[in-house]
CSV table of C-alpha atoms in Angstrom, one decimal:
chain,number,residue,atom,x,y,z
A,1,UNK,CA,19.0,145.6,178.6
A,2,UNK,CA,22.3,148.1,178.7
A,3,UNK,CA,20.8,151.8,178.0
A,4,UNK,CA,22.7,153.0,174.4
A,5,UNK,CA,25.7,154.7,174.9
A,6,UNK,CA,27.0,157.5,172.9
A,7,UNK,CA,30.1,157.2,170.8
A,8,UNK,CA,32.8,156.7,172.9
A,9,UNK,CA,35.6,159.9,173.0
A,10,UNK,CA,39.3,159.4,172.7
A,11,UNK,CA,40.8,157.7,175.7
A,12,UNK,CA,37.7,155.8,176.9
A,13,UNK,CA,38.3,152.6,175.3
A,14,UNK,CA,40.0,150.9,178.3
A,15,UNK,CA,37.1,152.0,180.1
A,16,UNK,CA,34.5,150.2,177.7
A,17,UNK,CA,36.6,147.1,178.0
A,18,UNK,CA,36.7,147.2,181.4
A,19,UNK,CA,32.7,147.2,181.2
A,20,UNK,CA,32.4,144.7,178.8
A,21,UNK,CA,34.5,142.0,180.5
A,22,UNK,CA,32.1,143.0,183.6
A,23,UNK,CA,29.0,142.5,181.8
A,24,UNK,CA,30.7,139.1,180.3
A,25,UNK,CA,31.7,138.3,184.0
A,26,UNK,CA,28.2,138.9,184.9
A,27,UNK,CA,26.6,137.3,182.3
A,28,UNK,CA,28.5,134.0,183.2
A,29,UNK,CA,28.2,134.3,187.0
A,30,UNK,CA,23.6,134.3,186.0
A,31,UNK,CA,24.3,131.6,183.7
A,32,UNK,CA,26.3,129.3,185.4
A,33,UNK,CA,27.6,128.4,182.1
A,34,UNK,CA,29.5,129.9,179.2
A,35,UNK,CA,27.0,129.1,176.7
A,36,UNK,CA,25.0,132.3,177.5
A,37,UNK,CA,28.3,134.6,176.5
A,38,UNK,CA,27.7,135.5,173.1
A,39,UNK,CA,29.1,139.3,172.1
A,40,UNK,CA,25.6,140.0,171.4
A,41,UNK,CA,24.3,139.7,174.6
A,42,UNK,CA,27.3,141.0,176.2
A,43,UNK,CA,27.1,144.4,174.0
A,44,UNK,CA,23.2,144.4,174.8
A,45,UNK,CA,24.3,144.1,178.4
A,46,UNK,CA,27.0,147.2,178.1
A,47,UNK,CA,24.7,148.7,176.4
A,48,UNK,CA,27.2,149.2,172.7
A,49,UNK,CA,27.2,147.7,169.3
A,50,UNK,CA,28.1,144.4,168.6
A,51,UNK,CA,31.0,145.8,166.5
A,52,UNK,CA,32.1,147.9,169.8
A,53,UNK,CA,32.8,144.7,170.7
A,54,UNK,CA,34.4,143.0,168.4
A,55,UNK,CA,36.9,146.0,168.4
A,56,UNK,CA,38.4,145.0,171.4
A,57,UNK,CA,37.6,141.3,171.6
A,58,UNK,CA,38.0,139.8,168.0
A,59,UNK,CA,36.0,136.4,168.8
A,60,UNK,CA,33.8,135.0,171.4
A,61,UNK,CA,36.7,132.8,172.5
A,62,UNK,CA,39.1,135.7,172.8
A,63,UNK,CA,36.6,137.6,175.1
A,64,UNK,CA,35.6,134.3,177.3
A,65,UNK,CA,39.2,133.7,177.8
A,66,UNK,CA,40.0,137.4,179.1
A,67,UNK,CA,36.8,137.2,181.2
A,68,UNK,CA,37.8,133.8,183.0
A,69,UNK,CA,41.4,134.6,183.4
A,70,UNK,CA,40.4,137.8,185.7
A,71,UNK,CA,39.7,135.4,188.5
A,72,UNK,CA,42.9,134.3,188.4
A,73,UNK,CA,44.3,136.9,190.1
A,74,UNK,CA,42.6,135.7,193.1
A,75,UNK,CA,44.6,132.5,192.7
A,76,UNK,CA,47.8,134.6,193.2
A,77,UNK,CA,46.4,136.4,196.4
A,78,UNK,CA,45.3,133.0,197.8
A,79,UNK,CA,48.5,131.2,197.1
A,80,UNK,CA,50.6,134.4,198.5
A,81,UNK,CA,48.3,134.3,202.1
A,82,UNK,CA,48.4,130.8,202.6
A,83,UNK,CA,52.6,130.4,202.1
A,84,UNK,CA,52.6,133.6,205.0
A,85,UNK,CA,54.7,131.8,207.9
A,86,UNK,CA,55.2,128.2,206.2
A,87,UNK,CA,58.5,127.1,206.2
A,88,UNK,CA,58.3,123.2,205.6
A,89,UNK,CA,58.5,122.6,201.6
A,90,UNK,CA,56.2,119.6,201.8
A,91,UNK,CA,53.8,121.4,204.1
A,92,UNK,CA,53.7,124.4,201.6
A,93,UNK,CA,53.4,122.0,198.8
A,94,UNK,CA,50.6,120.5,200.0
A,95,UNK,CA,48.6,124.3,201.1
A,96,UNK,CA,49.2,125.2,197.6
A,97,UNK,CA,47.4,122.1,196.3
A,98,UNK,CA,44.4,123.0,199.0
A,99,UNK,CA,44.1,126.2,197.8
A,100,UNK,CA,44.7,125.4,193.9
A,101,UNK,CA,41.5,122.8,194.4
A,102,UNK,CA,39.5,125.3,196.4
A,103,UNK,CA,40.0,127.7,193.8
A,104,UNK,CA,38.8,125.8,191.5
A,105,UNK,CA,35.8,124.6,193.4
A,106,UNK,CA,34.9,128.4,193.9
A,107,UNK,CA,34.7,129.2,189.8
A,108,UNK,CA,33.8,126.5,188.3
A,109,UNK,CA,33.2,127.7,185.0
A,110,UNK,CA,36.6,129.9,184.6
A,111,UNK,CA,37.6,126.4,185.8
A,112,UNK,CA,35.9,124.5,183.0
A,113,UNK,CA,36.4,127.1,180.1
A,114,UNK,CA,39.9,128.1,181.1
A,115,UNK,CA,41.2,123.9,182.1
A,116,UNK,CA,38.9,121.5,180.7
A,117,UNK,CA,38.2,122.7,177.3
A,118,UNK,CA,40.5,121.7,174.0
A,119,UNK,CA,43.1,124.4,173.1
A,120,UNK,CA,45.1,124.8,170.5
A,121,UNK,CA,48.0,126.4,172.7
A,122,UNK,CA,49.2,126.6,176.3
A,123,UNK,CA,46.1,128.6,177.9
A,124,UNK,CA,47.6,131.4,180.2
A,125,UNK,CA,45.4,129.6,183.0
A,126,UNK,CA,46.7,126.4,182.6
A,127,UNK,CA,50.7,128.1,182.6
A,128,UNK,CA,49.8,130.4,186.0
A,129,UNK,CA,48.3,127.4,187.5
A,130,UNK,CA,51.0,125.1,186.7
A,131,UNK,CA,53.7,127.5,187.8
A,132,UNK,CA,52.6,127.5,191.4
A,133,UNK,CA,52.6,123.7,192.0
A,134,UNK,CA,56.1,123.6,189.9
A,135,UNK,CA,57.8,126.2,192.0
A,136,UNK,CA,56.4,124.4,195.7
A,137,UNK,CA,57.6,121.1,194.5
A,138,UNK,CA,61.0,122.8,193.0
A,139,UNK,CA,61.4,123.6,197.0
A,140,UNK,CA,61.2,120.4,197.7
A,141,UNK,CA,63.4,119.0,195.5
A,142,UNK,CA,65.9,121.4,197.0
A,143,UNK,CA,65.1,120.2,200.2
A,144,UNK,CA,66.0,116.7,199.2
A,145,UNK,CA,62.5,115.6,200.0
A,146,UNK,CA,61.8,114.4,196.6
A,147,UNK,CA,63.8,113.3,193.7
A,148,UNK,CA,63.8,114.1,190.0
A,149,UNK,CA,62.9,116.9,187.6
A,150,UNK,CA,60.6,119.4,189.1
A,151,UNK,CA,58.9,120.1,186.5
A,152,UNK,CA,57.9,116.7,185.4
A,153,UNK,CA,57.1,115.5,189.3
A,154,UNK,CA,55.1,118.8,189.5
A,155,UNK,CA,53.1,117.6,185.9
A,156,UNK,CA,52.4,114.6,187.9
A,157,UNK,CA,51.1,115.8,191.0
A,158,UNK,CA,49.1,118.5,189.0
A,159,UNK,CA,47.7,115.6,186.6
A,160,UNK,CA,46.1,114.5,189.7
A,161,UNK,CA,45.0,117.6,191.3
A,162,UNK,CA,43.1,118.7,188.1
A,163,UNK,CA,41.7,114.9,187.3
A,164,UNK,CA,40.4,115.4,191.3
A,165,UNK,CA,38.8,119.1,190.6
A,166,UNK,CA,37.6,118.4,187.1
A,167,UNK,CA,35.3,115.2,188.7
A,168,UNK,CA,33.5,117.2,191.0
A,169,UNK,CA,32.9,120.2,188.6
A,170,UNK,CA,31.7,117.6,186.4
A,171,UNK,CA,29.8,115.0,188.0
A,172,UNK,CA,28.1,116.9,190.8
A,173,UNK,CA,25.5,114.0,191.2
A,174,UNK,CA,28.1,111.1,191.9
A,175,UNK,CA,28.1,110.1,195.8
A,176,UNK,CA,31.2,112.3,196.9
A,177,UNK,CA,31.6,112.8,200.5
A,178,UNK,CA,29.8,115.7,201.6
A,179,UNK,CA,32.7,117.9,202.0
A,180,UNK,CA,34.9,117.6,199.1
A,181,UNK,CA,37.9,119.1,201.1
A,182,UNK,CA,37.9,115.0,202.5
A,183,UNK,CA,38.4,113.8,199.2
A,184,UNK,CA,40.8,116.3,198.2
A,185,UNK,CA,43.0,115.6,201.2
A,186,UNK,CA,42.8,112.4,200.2
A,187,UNK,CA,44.3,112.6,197.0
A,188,UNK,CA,46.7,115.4,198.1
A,189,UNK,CA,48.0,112.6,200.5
A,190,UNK,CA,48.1,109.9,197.9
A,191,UNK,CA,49.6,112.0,195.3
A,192,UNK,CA,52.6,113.3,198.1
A,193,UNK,CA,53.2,110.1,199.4
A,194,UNK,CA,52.9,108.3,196.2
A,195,UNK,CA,55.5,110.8,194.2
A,196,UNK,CA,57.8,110.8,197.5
A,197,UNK,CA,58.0,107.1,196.9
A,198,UNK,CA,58.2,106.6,192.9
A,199,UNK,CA,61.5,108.7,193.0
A,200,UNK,CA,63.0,106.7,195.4
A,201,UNK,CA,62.8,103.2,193.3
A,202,UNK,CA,63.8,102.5,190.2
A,203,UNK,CA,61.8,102.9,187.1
A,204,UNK,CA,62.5,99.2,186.0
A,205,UNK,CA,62.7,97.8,189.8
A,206,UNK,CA,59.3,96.5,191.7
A,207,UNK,CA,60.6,96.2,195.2
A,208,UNK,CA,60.0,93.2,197.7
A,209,UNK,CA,56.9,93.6,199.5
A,210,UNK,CA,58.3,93.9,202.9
A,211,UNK,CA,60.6,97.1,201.4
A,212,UNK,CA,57.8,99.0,200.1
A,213,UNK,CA,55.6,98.2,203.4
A,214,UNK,CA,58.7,100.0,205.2
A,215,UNK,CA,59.3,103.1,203.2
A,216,UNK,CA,55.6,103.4,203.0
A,217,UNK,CA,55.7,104.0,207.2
A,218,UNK,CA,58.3,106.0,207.2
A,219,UNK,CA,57.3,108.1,204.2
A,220,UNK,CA,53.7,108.4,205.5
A,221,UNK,CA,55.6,109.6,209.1
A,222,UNK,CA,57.4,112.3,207.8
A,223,UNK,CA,54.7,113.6,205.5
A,224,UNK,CA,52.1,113.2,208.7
A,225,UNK,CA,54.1,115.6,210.6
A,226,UNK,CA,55.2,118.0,207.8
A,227,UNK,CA,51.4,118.3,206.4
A,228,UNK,CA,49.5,117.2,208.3
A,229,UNK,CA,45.2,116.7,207.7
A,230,UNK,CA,44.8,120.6,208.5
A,231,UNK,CA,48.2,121.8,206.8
């Protein structure tokens, strides 16, 4: 338990937020789960009232969401050192999916609370997250790799990034391979390869067998040498 503080003097109420999303952050990172943030125990931990806390955090939901979206920042930093040096869109595409699944894997439960949880509105997690995978596959449309809206190819290949993430974080027990990186390769390769494809045919056209076998080689050369398994 958080000694009592004395009544904070003009100026330091930045500071006590500051502490209190660390003792939330704290709280979460013992628990393993959000359920043991309640403003109570995080003004217990900081050592205020639960009022002080309410005074800069008006719900439970407000102050989880401020505490898991400080990770996030990390997300930035990661995506900015892995696009160091990488010229090839589709090569950069598919780092920023690597790291945007490793991220997740690393917080799981800013993961969970921040992605996987109903919301009324467009959680500012979900829009930073979004933005990176729109922005690499933007590139590639400019690049004439793919075809189509970026934003709505981008929705696509995010759908399956997230559906990939949100499995392991939430079915730990289920037989995965025993580095999840394989799987996620896996379905960064499927999702590439499967998008570079889609825009190439027709919404309404199902192309003879021998056609798809085709583009399917060539597509899966071109993305072979531009990712690559280690991209």
């Amino acid at each position: 338990m958080g000694a009592k503080r004395t009544k904070a003097r003009p100026g330091e109420g930045e500071k006590l937020r500051g502490e209190i999303l660390c003792a939330a952050e704290a709280l979460l990172g013992e628990a393993g789960t959000d359920e043991a943030l309640t403003l109570r125990a995080v003004a217990r931990r900081t050592g205020v009232s639960t009022p002080s806390v309410y005074a800069h955090f008006p719900s439970r939901d407000a102050l989880l969401e401020a505490v898991c979206l400080r990770v996030w920042d990390e997300l930035a930093h990661r995506m900015r050192e892995h696009a160091v040096e990488v010229t090839d869109p589709m090569r950069a595409l598919s780092r920023c999916a690597r790291v945007y699944a490793r991220f997740a894997l690393d917080h799981p439960v800013q993961y969970r609370v921040l992605l996987m949880r109903p919301s009324a509105g467009s959680s500012p997690g979900a829009i930073a997250c979004f933005r990176y995978l729109a922005d690499a596959t933007a590139t590639c449309v400019r690049a004439g790799i793919l075809r189509g809206e970026p934003e709505v190819l981008a929705m696509g290949l995010w759908s399956a990034m997230h559906g990939c993430v949100s499995l392991l974080i939430a079915q730990p027990g289920f037989g995965w391979p025993e580095e999840p990186e394989a799987l996620i390769d896996t379905v960064i390769r499927m999702a590439g390869l499967g998008t570079a494809l889609a825009c190439r045919v027709p919404r309404d056209a199902i192309p003879p067998s021998a056609v798809l076998t085709e583009d399917l080689d060539g597509l899966a050369a071109g993305w072979a040498v531009r990712a690559g398994r280690t991209g």
